[in-house]
XYZ file of C-alpha atoms in Angstrom:
239
model
C 13.936 1.256 16.811
C 11.564 -1.117 18.569
C 8.240 0.359 19.689
C 6.522 -2.748 21.010
C 7.601 -3.917 24.483
C 8.001 -7.657 24.107
C 7.763 -8.142 27.846
C 4.126 -7.102 27.466
C 3.766 -8.857 24.109
C 5.567 -12.158 24.687
C 6.926 -14.207 21.814
C 8.006 -17.853 21.881
C 9.314 -20.096 19.098
C 6.721 -21.347 16.712
C 4.170 -18.553 17.096
C 2.712 -17.211 13.870
C 3.327 -13.447 13.820
C 1.936 -10.915 11.353
C 3.631 -7.502 11.103
C 1.033 -5.318 9.340
C 2.581 -2.337 7.606
C 6.004 -3.687 8.508
C 7.929 -0.840 6.830
C 11.653 -1.555 7.222
C 10.882 -4.638 9.314
C 12.070 -3.615 12.777
C 9.507 -5.730 14.645
C 9.630 -8.566 12.120
C 13.351 -8.992 12.758
C 12.865 -9.237 16.509
C 10.101 -11.829 16.077
C 12.383 -13.862 13.783
C 15.164 -13.736 16.385
C 12.688 -15.277 18.819
C 12.062 -18.225 16.504
C 8.603 -17.175 15.282
C 6.991 -17.870 11.922
C 6.902 -14.259 10.703
C 4.966 -12.656 7.856
C 6.068 -9.089 7.044
C 3.137 -7.480 5.237
C 3.206 -4.078 3.543
C 1.958 -2.078 0.548
C 5.481 -0.829 -0.242
C 7.287 -3.350 -2.410
C 10.638 -1.588 -2.051
C 10.499 -1.889 1.729
C 9.517 -5.546 1.428
C 12.507 -6.238 -0.830
C 14.777 -4.822 1.861
C 13.090 -6.887 4.574
C 13.463 -10.056 2.480
C 17.168 -9.315 2.052
C 17.593 -8.792 5.788
C 15.762 -12.043 6.543
C 18.295 -13.829 4.349
C 21.215 -12.066 5.981
C 19.944 -12.947 9.464
C 19.755 -16.595 8.467
C 23.319 -16.555 7.129
C 24.552 -14.897 10.330
C 22.776 -17.362 12.562
C 20.481 -14.710 14.033
C 17.232 -16.643 13.434
C 15.811 -18.316 16.484
C 15.182 -22.094 16.544
C 12.536 -22.968 13.970
C 12.112 -19.348 12.927
C 10.866 -18.525 9.434
C 10.477 -15.176 7.696
C 8.365 -14.355 4.647
C 7.256 -11.098 3.007
C 3.946 -10.412 1.314
C 2.698 -7.382 -0.600
C -0.899 -6.304 -0.056
C -3.506 -3.949 1.324
C -4.145 -3.866 5.103
C -7.796 -3.089 4.407
C -8.297 -6.471 2.732
C -5.633 -8.914 3.791
C -5.197 -12.214 1.936
C -5.215 -14.436 5.040
C -7.725 -16.880 6.369
C -9.589 -16.126 9.594
C -7.672 -16.796 12.807
C -4.349 -17.270 11.022
C -1.988 -15.600 13.515
C -1.102 -15.856 17.196
C 0.312 -12.314 17.338
C -0.431 -9.276 15.157
C 1.605 -6.058 15.235
C 0.390 -2.815 13.620
C 3.010 -0.187 14.486
C 2.571 3.393 13.224
C 0.291 2.590 10.278
C -3.292 3.494 11.263
C -2.548 7.219 11.180
C -1.819 6.864 7.456
C -5.081 5.139 6.442
C -8.488 6.781 5.953
C -10.329 3.467 6.524
C -8.672 2.764 9.880
C -11.628 0.896 11.296
C -11.610 -1.393 8.271
C -7.983 -2.216 9.007
C -8.846 -2.858 12.644
C -11.583 -5.263 11.607
C -9.110 -7.130 9.388
C -6.606 -7.350 12.238
C -9.238 -8.860 14.483
C -10.358 -11.264 11.754
C -6.881 -12.750 11.155
C -5.987 -13.027 14.856
C -6.799 -16.347 16.462
C -9.089 -16.379 19.510
C -6.916 -15.745 22.547
C -4.220 -14.170 20.358
C -2.532 -10.845 21.132
C -2.459 -7.601 19.169
C -0.069 -4.656 19.575
C -0.966 -1.303 17.971
C 1.025 1.938 18.110
C 0.298 5.438 16.762
C 1.843 8.864 17.330
C 0.803 10.363 20.707
C -1.602 13.227 20.319
C 0.156 16.180 21.907
C 3.679 15.695 20.462
C 2.020 15.078 17.092
C -0.016 18.273 17.336
C 3.225 20.207 17.855
C 4.603 18.700 14.649
C 1.462 19.607 12.690
C 1.543 23.222 13.965
C 5.221 23.621 13.091
C 4.952 22.184 9.572
C 2.166 21.545 7.074
C 4.712 19.674 4.957
C 5.129 17.127 7.790
C 1.660 15.699 7.268
C 0.318 17.154 3.999
C 2.231 14.735 1.773
C 1.208 11.643 -0.107
C 1.147 8.766 2.350
C 1.525 11.115 5.300
C -0.379 11.290 8.567
C -4.074 12.009 8.011
C -5.277 12.080 11.631
C -4.187 12.578 15.197
C -5.531 9.995 17.672
C -6.351 10.547 21.257
C -5.401 7.406 23.150
C -8.964 6.959 24.393
C -10.279 7.261 20.839
C -7.875 4.620 19.553
C -8.726 2.216 22.358
C -12.482 2.716 21.878
C -12.193 1.868 18.179
C -10.111 -1.237 18.847
C -12.511 -2.414 21.519
C -15.456 -1.795 19.195
C -13.679 -3.976 16.641
C -13.746 -6.821 19.148
C -10.533 -6.646 21.176
C -9.978 -6.579 24.943
C -7.562 -4.004 26.367
C -4.595 -5.395 28.277
C -2.408 -2.348 28.787
C -0.759 0.740 27.312
C 2.480 2.696 27.532
C 4.330 5.492 25.770
C 7.612 5.183 23.879
C 10.378 7.154 22.138
C 10.533 10.280 24.319
C 13.963 11.181 22.887
C 12.487 11.252 19.387
C 9.817 13.878 20.041
C 12.215 16.877 20.253
C 14.034 15.631 17.148
C 10.864 15.766 15.101
C 9.998 19.173 16.432
C 13.403 20.397 15.235
C 12.864 18.709 11.862
C 9.447 20.322 11.480
C 10.813 23.745 12.478
C 13.452 23.688 9.727
C 11.362 21.701 7.236
C 11.099 17.888 7.155
C 13.353 17.648 4.072
C 15.932 20.126 5.405
C 18.851 19.786 7.785
C 20.867 22.125 9.970
C 23.550 21.722 12.620
C 20.980 20.957 15.340
C 19.086 18.300 13.408
C 22.285 16.593 12.285
C 23.702 16.560 15.821
C 20.440 15.246 17.288
C 20.244 12.538 14.624
C 23.762 11.388 15.495
C 22.669 11.133 19.131
C 19.677 8.969 18.202
C 21.792 6.710 16.017
C 24.374 6.333 18.799
C 21.615 5.548 21.282
C 20.128 2.971 18.897
C 23.433 1.240 18.271
C 24.929 1.386 21.764
C 21.894 1.568 24.052
C 23.858 3.225 26.883
C 22.291 3.109 30.318
C 22.147 6.910 30.625
C 19.923 7.438 27.594
C 17.869 4.298 28.255
C 17.118 5.442 31.802
C 16.477 9.021 30.627
C 14.029 7.909 27.990
C 12.253 5.536 30.368
C 11.775 8.379 32.816
C 10.521 10.785 30.150
C 8.251 8.406 28.254
C 5.158 8.966 30.393
C 5.167 12.704 29.654
C 7.154 13.074 26.424
C 6.852 9.722 24.653
C 6.174 10.275 20.927
C 4.204 7.045 20.486
C 1.369 5.422 22.384
C 1.355 1.624 22.337
C -1.778 -0.416 23.073
C -1.828 -4.140 23.894
C -4.985 -6.141 23.387
C -6.376 -9.672 23.244
C -8.914 -11.236 20.942
C -11.390 -12.954 23.287
C -11.270 -16.733 23.288
C -14.230 -18.447 21.733
C -16.927 -19.583 24.134
C -16.749 -23.261 25.001
């Protein structure tokens, strides 16, 4: 499930891309397909092992773009082991809502991005997320769970204060918001007929990408999109 719109966050072969809090690697895989030099960075070693395995499988299947390279690295987003201005593109998808020191992470993202480089950040949209919190304490009161709800303006202000220039925003994953409301209503670790059926729909949509659901989600994203995505640039150094 890709959250970043790569039409607004263009990739070309040879770019150095950092996927901060990569999780299961969804954005790292797309960057590798485009021939980028990708570093998948996360605090979860189990997830990184899966990403490394998938990188290898993609290479064997010929799915890596020309010159593409994929590496994984374990670490803390609050103190990343990279030199200043190391990356042309930095992605931080759905991680800031998990971290108390979010502005520290933002500062690190800015530090490792080269001048003129692009950054894409996504977090859960405020009003669909508030519904989840009201339906279920268990949804967010777990180790590693969501610790805050961002307003889009608040997120943008913090990223700008960290030193980035806003390029644009959009919302994504409208079809996923009702699914999570159902999950929260029955309990995040529970299932019933409705949650199972809805999950099958989402998997089918992910695998087949039929026009009907793609058009439906595109139409609903502005009002129902579960995630807000922000695109930014690190200002070029003065000449």
